[in-house]
Coordinates of C-alpha atoms in Angstrom, one line a residue:
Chain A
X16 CA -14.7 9.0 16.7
X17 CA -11.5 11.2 17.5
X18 CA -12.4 10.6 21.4
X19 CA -12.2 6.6 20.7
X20 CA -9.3 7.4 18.7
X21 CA -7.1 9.2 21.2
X22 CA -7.9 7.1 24.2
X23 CA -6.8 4.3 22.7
X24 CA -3.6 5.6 22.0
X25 CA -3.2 7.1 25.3
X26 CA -4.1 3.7 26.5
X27 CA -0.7 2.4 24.9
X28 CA 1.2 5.1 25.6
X29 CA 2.4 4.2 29.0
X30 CA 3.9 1.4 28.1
X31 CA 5.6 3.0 24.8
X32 CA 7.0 5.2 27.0
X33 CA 8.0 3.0 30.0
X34 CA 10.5 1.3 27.1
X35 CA 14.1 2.5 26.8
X36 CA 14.5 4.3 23.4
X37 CA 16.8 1.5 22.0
X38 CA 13.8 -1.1 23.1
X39 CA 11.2 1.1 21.3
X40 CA 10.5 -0.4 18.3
X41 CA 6.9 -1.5 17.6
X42 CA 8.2 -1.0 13.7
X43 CA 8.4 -4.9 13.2
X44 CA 5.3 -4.8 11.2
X45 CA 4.5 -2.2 8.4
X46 CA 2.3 0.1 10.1
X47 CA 2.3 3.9 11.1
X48 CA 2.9 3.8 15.1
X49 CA 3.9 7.1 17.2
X50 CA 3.8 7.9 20.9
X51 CA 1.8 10.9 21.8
X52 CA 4.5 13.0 21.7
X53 CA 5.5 12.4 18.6
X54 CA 2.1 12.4 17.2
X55 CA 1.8 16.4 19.3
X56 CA 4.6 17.2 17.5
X57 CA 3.1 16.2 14.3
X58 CA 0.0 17.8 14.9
X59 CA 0.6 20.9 16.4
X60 CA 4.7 21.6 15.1
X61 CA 6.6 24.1 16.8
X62 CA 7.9 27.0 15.2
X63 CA 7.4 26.4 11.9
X64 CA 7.8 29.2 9.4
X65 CA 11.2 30.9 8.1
X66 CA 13.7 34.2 8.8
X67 CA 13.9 37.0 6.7
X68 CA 17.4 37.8 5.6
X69 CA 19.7 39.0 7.8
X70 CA 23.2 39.1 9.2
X71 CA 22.2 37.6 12.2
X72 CA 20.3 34.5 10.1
X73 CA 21.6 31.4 9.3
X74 CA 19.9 29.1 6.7
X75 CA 20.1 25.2 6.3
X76 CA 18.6 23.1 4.1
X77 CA 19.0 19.1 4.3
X78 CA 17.7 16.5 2.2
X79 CA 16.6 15.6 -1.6
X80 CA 12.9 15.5 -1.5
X81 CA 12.9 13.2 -4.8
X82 CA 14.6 10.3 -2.4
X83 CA 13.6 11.5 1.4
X84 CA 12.8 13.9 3.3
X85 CA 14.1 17.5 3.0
X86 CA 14.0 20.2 6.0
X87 CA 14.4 24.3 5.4
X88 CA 15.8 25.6 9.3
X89 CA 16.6 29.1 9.9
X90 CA 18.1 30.5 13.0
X91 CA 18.4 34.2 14.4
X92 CA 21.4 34.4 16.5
X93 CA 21.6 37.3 19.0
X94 CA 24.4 37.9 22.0
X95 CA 26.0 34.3 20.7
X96 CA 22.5 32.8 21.4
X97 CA 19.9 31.0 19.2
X98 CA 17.0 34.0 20.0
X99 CA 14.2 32.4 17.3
X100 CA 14.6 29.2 15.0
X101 CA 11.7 28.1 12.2
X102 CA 11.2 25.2 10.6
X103 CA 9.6 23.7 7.3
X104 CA 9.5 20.1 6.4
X105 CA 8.5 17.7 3.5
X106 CA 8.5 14.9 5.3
X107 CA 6.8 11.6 7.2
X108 CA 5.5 12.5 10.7
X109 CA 8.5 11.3 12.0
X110 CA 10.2 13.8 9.9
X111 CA 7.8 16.5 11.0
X112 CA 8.1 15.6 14.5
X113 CA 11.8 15.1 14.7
X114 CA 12.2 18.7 13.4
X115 CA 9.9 20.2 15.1
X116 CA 11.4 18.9 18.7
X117 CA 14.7 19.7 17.2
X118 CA 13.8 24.1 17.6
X119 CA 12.0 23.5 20.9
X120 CA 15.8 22.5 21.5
X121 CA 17.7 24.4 20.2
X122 CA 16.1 27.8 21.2
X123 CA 17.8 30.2 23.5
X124 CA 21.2 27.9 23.8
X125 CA 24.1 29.2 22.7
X126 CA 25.8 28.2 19.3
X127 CA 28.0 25.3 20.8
X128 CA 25.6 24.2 23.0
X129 CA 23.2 24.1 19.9
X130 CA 25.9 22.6 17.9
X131 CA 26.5 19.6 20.5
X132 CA 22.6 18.7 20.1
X133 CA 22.6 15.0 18.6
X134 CA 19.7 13.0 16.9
X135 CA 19.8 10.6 20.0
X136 CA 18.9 14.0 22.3
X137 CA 16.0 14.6 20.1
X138 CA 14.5 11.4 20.0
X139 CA 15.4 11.1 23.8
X140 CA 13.3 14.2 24.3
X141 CA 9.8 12.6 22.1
X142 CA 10.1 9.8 24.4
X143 CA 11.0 7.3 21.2
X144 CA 10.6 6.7 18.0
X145 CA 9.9 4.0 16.0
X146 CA 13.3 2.4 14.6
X147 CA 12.5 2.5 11.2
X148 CA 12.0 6.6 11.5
X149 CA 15.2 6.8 13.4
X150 CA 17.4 8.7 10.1
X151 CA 14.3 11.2 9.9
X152 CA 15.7 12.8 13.6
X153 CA 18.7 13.2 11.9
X154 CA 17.3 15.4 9.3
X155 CA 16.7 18.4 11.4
X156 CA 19.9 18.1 13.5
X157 CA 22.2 18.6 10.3
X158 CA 19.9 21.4 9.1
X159 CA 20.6 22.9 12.4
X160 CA 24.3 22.4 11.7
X161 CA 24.1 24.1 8.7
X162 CA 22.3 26.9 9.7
X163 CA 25.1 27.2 12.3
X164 CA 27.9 26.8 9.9
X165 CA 25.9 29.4 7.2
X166 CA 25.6 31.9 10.1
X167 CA 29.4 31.7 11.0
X168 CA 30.3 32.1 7.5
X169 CA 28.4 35.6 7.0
X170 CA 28.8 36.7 10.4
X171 CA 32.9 36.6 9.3
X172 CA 32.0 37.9 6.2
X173 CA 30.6 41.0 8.2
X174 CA 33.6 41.3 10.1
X175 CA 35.7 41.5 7.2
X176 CA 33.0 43.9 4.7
X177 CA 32.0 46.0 6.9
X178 CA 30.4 48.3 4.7
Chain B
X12 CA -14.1 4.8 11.8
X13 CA -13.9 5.2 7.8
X14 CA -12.6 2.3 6.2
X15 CA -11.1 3.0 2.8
X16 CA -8.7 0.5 2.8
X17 CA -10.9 -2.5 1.1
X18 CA -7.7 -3.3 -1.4
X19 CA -6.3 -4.2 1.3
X20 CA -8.6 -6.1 3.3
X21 CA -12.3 -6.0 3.9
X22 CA -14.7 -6.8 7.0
X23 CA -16.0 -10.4 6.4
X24 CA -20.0 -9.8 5.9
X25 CA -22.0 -11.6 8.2
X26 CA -23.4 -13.8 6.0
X27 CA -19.7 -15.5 5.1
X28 CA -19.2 -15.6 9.1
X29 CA -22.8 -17.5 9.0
X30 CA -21.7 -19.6 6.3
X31 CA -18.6 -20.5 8.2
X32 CA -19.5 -21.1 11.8
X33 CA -20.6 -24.6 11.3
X34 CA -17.6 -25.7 9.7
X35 CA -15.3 -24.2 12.7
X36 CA -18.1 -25.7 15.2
X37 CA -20.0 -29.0 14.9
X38 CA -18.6 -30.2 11.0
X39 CA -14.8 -29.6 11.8
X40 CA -13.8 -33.1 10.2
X41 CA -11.4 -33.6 8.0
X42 CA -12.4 -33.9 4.4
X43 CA -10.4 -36.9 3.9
X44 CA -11.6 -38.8 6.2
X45 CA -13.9 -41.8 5.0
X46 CA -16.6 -41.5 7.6
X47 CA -19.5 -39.2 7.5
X48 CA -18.4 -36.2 9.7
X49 CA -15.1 -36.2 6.8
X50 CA -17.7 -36.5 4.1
X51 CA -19.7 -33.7 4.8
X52 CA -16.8 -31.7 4.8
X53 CA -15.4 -33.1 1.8
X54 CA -18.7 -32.2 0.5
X55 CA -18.5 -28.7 1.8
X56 CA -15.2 -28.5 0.1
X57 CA -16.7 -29.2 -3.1
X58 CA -19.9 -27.3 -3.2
X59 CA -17.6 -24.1 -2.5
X60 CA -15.6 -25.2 -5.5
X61 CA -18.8 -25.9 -7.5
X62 CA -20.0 -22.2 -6.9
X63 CA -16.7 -20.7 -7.0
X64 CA -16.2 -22.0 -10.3
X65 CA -19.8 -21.4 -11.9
X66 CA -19.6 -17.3 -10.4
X67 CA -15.8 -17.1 -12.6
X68 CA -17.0 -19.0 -15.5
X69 CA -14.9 -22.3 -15.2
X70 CA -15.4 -25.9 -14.2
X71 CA -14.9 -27.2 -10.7
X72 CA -12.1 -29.1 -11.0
X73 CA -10.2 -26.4 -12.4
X74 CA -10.1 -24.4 -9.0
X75 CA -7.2 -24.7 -6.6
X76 CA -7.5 -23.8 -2.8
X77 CA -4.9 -22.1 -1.7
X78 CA -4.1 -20.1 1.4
X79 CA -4.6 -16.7 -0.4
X80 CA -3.9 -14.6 -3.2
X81 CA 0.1 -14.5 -2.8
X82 CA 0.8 -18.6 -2.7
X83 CA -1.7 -18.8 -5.9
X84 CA 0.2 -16.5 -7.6
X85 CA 3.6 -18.8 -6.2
X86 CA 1.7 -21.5 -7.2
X87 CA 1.1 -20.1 -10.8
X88 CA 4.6 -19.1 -11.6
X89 CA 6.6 -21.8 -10.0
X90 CA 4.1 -23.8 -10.7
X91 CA 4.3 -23.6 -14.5
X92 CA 8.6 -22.5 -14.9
X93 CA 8.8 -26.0 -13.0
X94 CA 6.6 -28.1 -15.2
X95 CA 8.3 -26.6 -18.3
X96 CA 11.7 -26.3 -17.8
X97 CA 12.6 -28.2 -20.6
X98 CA 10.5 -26.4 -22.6
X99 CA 11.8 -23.1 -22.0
X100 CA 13.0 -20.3 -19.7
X101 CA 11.9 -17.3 -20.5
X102 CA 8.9 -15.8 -18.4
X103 CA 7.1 -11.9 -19.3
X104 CA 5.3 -9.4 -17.1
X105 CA 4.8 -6.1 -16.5
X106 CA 6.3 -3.7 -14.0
X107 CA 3.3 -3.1 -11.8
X108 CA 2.5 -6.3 -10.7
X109 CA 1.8 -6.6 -7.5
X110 CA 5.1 -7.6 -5.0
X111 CA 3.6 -11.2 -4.9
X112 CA 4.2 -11.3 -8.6
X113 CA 7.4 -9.3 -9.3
X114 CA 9.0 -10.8 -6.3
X115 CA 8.7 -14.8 -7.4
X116 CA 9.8 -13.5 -10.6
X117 CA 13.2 -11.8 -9.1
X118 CA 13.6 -14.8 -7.5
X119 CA 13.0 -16.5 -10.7
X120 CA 15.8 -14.9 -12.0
X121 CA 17.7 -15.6 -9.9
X122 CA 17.3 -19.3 -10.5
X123 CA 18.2 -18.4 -13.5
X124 CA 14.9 -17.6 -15.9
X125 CA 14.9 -14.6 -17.9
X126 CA 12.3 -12.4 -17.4
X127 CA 10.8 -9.4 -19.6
X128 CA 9.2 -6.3 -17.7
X129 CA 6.5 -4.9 -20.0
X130 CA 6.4 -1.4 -19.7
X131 CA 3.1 0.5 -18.7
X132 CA 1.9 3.9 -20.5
X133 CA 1.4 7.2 -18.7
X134 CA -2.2 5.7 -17.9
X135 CA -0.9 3.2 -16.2
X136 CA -1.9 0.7 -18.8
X137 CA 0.7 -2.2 -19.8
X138 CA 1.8 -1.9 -23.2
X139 CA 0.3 -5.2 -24.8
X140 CA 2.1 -4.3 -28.0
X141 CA 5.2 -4.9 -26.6
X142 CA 4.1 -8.3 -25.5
X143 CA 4.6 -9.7 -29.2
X144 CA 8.3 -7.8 -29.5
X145 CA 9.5 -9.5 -26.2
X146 CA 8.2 -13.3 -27.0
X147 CA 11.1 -15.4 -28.0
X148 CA 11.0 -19.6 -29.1
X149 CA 11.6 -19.7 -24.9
X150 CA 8.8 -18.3 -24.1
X151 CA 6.6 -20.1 -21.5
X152 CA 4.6 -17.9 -19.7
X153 CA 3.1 -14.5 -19.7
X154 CA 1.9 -12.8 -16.4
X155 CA -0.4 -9.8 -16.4
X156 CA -2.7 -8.4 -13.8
X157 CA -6.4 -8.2 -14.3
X158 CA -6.8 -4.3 -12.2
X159 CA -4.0 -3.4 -10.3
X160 CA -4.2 -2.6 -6.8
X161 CA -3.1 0.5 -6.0
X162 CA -4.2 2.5 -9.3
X163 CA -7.2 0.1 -10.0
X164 CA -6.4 0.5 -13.9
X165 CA -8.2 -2.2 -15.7
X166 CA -5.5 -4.3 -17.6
X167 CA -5.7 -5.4 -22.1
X168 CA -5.5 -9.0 -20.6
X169 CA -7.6 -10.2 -23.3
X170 CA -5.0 -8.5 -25.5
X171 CA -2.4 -10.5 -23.9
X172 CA -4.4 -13.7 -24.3
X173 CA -4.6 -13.2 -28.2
X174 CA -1.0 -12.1 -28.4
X175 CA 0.2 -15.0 -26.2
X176 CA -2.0 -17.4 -27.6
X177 CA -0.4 -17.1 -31.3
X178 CA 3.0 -18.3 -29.9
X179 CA 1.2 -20.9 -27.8
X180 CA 2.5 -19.1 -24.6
X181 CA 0.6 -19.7 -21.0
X182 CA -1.2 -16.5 -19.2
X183 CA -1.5 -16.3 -15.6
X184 CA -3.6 -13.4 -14.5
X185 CA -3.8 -11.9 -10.9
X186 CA -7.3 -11.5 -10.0
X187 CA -7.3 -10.4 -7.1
X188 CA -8.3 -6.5 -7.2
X189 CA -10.8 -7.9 -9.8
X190 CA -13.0 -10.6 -8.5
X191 CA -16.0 -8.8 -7.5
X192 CA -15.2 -6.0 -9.5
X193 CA -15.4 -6.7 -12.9
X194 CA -18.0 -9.3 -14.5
X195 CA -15.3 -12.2 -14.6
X196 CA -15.7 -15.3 -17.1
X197 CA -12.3 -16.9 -17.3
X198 CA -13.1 -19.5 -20.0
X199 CA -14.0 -16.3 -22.4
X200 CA -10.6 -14.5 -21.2
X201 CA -8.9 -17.3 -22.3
X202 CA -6.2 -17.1 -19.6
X203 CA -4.9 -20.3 -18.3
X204 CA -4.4 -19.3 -14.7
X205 CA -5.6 -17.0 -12.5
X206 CA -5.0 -16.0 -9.1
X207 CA -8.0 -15.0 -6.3
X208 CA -8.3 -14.2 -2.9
X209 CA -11.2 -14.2 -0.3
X210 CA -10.7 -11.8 2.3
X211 CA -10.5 -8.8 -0.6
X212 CA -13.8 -9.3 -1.2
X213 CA -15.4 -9.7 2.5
X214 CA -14.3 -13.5 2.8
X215 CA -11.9 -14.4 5.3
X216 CA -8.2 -14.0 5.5
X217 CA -5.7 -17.2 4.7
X218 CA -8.0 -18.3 1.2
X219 CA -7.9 -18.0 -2.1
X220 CA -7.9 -20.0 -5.4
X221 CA -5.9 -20.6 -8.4
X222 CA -8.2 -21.4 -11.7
X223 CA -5.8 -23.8 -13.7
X224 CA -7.7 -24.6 -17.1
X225 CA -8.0 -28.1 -18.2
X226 CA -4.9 -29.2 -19.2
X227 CA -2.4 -26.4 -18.0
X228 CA 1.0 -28.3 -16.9
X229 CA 1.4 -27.2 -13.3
X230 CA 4.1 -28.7 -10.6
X231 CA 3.0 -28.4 -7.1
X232 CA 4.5 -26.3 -4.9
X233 CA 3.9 -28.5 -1.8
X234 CA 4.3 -32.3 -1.4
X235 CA 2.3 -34.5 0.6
X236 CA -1.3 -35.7 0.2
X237 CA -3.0 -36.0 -2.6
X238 CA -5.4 -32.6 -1.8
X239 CA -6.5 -30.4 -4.5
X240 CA -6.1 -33.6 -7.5
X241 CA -2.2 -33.7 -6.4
X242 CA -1.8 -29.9 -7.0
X243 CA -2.4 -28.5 -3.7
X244 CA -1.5 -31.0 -0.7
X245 CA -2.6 -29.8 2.8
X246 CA -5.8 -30.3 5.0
X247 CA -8.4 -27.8 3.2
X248 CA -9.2 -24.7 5.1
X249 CA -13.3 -25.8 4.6
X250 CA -14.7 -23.1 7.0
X251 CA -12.6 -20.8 4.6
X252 CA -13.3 -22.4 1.5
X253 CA -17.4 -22.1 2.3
X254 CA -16.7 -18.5 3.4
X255 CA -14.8 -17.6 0.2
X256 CA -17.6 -19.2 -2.0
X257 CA -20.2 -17.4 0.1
X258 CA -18.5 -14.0 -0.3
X259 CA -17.9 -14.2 -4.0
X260 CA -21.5 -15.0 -4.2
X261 CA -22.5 -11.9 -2.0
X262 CA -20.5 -9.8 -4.3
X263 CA -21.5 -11.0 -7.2
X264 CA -25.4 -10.6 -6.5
X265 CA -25.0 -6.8 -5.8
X266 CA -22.2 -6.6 -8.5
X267 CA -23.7 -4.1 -10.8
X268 CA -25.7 -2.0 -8.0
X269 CA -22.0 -1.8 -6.2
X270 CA -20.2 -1.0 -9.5
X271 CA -22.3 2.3 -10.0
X272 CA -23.2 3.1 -6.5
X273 CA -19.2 2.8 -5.5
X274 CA -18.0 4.6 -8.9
X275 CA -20.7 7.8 -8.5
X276 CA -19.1 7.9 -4.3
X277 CA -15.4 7.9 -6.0
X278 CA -16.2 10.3 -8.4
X279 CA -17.8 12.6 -5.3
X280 CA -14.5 12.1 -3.2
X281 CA -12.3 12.9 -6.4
X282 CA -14.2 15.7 -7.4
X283 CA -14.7 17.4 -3.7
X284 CA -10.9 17.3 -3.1
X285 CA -9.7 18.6 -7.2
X286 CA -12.5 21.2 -6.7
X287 CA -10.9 22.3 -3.2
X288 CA -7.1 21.9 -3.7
X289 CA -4.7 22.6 -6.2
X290 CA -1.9 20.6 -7.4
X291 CA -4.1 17.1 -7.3
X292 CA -3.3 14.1 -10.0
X293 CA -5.6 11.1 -10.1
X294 CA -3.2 8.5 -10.8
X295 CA -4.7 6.6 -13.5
X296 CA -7.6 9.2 -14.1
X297 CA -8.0 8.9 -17.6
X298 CA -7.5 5.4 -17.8
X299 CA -10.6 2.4 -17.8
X300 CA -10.6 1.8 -13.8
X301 CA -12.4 -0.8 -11.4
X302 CA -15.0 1.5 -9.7
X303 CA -13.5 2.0 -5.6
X304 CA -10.3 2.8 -6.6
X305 CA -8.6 6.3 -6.3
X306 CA -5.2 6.6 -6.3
X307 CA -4.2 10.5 -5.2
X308 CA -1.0 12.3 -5.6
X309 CA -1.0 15.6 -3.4
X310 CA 2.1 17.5 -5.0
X311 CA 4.0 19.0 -1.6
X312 CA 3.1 16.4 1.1
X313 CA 4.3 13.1 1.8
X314 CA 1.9 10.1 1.7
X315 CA 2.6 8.9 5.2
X316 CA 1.9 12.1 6.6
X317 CA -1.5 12.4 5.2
X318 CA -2.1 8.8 6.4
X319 CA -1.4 10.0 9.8
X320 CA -3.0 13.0 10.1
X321 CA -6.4 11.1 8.4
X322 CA -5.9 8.0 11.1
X323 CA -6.1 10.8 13.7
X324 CA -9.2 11.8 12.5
X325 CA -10.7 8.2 12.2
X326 CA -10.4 8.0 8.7
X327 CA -8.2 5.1 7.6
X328 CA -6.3 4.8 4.4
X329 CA -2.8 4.2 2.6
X330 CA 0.1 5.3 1.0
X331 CA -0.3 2.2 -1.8
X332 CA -0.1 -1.2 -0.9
X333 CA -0.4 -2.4 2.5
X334 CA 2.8 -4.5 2.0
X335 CA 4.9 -1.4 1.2
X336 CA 3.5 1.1 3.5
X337 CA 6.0 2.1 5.5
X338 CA 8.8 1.5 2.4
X339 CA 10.6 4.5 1.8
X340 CA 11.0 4.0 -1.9
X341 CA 7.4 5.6 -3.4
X342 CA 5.2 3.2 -5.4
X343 CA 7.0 1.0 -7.8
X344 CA 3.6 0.9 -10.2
X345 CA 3.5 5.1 -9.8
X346 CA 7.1 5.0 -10.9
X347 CA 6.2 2.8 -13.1
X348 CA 3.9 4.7 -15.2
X349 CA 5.8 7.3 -15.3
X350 CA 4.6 9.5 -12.1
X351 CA 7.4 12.2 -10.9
X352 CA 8.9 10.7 -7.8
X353 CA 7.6 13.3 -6.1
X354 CA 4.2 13.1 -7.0
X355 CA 4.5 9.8 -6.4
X356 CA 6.0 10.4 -2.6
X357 CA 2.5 12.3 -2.3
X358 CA 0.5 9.2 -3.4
X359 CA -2.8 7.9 -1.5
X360 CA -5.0 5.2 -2.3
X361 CA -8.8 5.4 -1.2
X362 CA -10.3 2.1 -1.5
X363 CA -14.2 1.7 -0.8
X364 CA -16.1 -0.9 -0.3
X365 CA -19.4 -2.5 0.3
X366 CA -20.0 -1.0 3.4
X367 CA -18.9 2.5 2.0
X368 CA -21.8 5.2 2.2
X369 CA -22.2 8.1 0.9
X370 CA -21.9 10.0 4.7
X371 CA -18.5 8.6 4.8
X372 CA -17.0 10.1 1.7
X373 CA -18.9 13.2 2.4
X374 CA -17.1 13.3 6.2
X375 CA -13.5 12.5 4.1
X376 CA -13.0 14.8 1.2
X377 CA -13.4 18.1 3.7
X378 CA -10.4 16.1 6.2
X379 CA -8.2 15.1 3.4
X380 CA -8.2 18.7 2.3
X381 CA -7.7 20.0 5.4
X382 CA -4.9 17.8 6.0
X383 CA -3.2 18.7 3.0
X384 CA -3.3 22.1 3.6
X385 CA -1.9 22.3 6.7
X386 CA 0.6 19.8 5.4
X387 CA 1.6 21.8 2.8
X388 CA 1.4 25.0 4.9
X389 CA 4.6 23.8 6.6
X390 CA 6.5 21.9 3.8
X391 CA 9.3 23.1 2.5
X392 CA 8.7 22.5 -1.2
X393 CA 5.6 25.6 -1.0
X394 CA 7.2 27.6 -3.7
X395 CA 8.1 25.2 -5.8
X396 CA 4.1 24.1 -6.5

């Protein structure tokens, strides 16, 4: 059953992936349809889990789960760098997947580099997804932001307080 | 593959595909055609109708052929609004229709009908009391569903009959969920129309019926030949038609047997996943429910996620209705009834069927739990279960 399942899947994958990302969009109908990236990334989600507190953490949190999705990100910054980043998500596998790309990306580049990572890099980097899911990529991206943008604000808080 | 999808569609049984071969293959005529390959499929046409109609409890020529459940309920509400404009414009139904129902009646609206949206209790049961508040002099038609689709909550439609009946108001029923689910005699309900589609009850896709009783005032939707006693015009779909009948007839033979045999398996699948995960609601639970259907809110997850994650694992089912799934509003009847949004976010539907065995609800409940607890393990709502 899961053999007949994933070889028919990897039997349309080449073509999925063979389509530019703006030409990806087998969403015309109202069904559930992932490359095997995105479905990886779904099933096995990278660095999922959170940060303890810290003045080297930085938190984000995007989304209203009572109308979307919603993503917790935490980021451990060391030497200017992103040195760990976890995830959790309540969210479609697009959201899941999105996210979960999204730390693979963001790890070990510094904070502008991190910064300049875009929802289009994300979904570039799953090889596609469907149109319909394309806001979910954007879910993890601002969480990143944030997370950026919260560890700025108490790494100057620091500076200032020492004590 | 699992299958627990059967609201949304069913595998046509092989003795509907039997019953139909001949019609697509050597009797293909056209039924209004005067010579005999024509006549036999007229007669084809009419012996479905003849079953049809003794298996729902109403008279042959009180059965339209349509193209499915969605253009007889079109045909219902149109129908009727049209043939009684003069009459009146105000129409009543209840929020958890489904789309093919609340959508003509939005675009009723905006044609400029009123319409009333009966409210539905916690149960997911409509509230037929308010049925008698909401009737006004304008009144022309009420439209309630017999089980809804997604919850499988068994609807007062009698109630409605009795209530509408007083005030000398037409009641159009969807059937659809129902039809080989629920003993069905339409001349007892006392509804005056009632919608039905084949291929939800292992009959093939693109047919259905619309039961108008004797004396109903129905326009046509569509214009042309005089199909269907004027009603319906359009070459009949006969292969369908004699697949339809056939299928109502399988499931109405093994009715009873499939009633308890299918509501002991949903009643295994509910109780394996409540006695394994926390956190569970059967929508509808506590409500009088057509046996296959379990509707499942898993607080923490999202539907679709669960959908996926049981696809990968061969096991198909949905976040609701197959025409919303993918939607990323959660289920208007959930909503409906009162189901916190994110409950309802966290909603599948389990549908079984027929073809349903025990092995296959004992090979789901250990996946959905599974899935839900990985799921969960990575949301980020797990402290606020």
């Amino acid at each position: 059953m899961d053999e007949e399942t994933s070889a028919s899947r990897s039997e349309e994958d080449p073509a999925q992936s063979q389509e530019g990302i703006d030409s990806f969009d087998p969403m015309s109908g109202p069904m559930l349809f992932y490359n095997d990236r995105v479905i990886d990334h779904f099933t096995n989600p990278r660095n999922v889990g959170d940060l303890s507190e810290g003045a080297a953490i930085g938190f984000g949190l995007v989304g209203d789960p009572r109308c979307g999705d919603q993503t917790k990100l935490w980021i451990e910054v060391s030497s200017g760098r992103i040195a760990r980043v976890r995830f959790r998500s309540f969210g479609c596998p697009g959201a899941i997947a999105t996210s979960s790309m999204l730390t693979v990306l963001a790890e070990g580049r510094t904070i502008e580099e991190a910064r300049a990572i875009t929802d289009d890099d994300v979904i570039e980097a799953l090889g596609g997804i469907p149109a319909r899911k394309k806001h979910c990529s954007l879910l993890g991206v601002q969480a990143l932001r944030a997370a950026i943008d919260d560890h700025e604000k108490r790494s100057s808080a620091a500076r200032e307080d020492p004590a | 593959m699992i299958y627990l999808d059967h609201n949304a569609t069913t595998p046509l049984h092989p003795r509907v595909l039997d019953a139909m071969l001949p019609y697509l293959r050597e009797r293909f005529g056209n039924p209004s055609s005067p010579y005999r390959l024509g006549r036999e499929a007229y007669a084809a046409v009419n012996r479905a109708r003849r079953r049809i109609a003794e298996f729902l409890g109403a008279m042959p020529d009180e059965i339209v052929f349509t193209s499915g459940g969605t253009e007889a309920d079109n045909l219902a509400l149109r129908g009727v609004t049209r043939a009684l404009f003069k009459s009146g414009n105000h129409l009543v139904t209840s929020t958890i229709e489904h789309h093919a129902v609340l959508k003509t009646f939005g675009d009723l609206e905006a044609l400029g009908h009123r319409v009333t949206y009966l409210p539905v209790d916690p149960h997911g049961i409509v509230d037929a009391a308010a049925l008698r508040d909401s009737l006004a002099p304008e009144t022309i038609l009420v439209s309630v569903m017999l089980a809804n689709n997604e919850t499988g909550v068994i609807q007062p439609v009698d109630e409605i009959v009795a209530i509408a009946r007083e005030r000398g108001v037409l009641v159009h029923t969807d059937a659809v969920q129902a039809a080989g689910k629920l003993s069905l005699r339409l001349h007892a309900l006392g509804v005056d129309l009632a919608s039905f589609s084949a291929h939800k009850i292992c009959g093939p896709k693109g047919v259905g019926a619309l039961y108008v009783r004797r004396g109903t005032p129905l326009a046509p939707l569509f214009t042309g030949g005089s199909h269907e006693d004027g009603t319906r015009a359009g070459t009949e779909n006969v292969a369908g038609i004699v697949g339809f009948a056939e299928a109502l007839a399988v499931a109405c033979e093994a009715q009873d047997e499939q009633i308890a045999r299918l509501g002991r398996l949903r009643d295994t699948l509910e109780g394996e996943i409540r006695a394994r995960l926390d956190d569970v609601i059967v929508n509808g639970g506590q409500a009088p429910r057509v046996a296959n259907t379990s509707n499942i809110s898993f607080k923490g997850v999202e539907g679709e996620s669960i959908v996926l994650q049981l696809d990968l694992a061969g096991i198909f089912v949905s976040t609701g209705s197959a025409c919303t799934t993918g939607d990323p509003e959660p289920s208007h009847v959930l909503l409906g009834m009162g189901v916190d949004p994110l409950a309802a976010k966290g909603a599948i539907r389990f549908s079984l069927g027929p073809t349903t065995t025990n092995e296959d609800v004992a090979f789901t409940a250990p996946r959905v739990v599974d899935a839900v607890r990985r799921l969960r393990a990575l949301s980020s709502l797990g402290e606020r279960l």
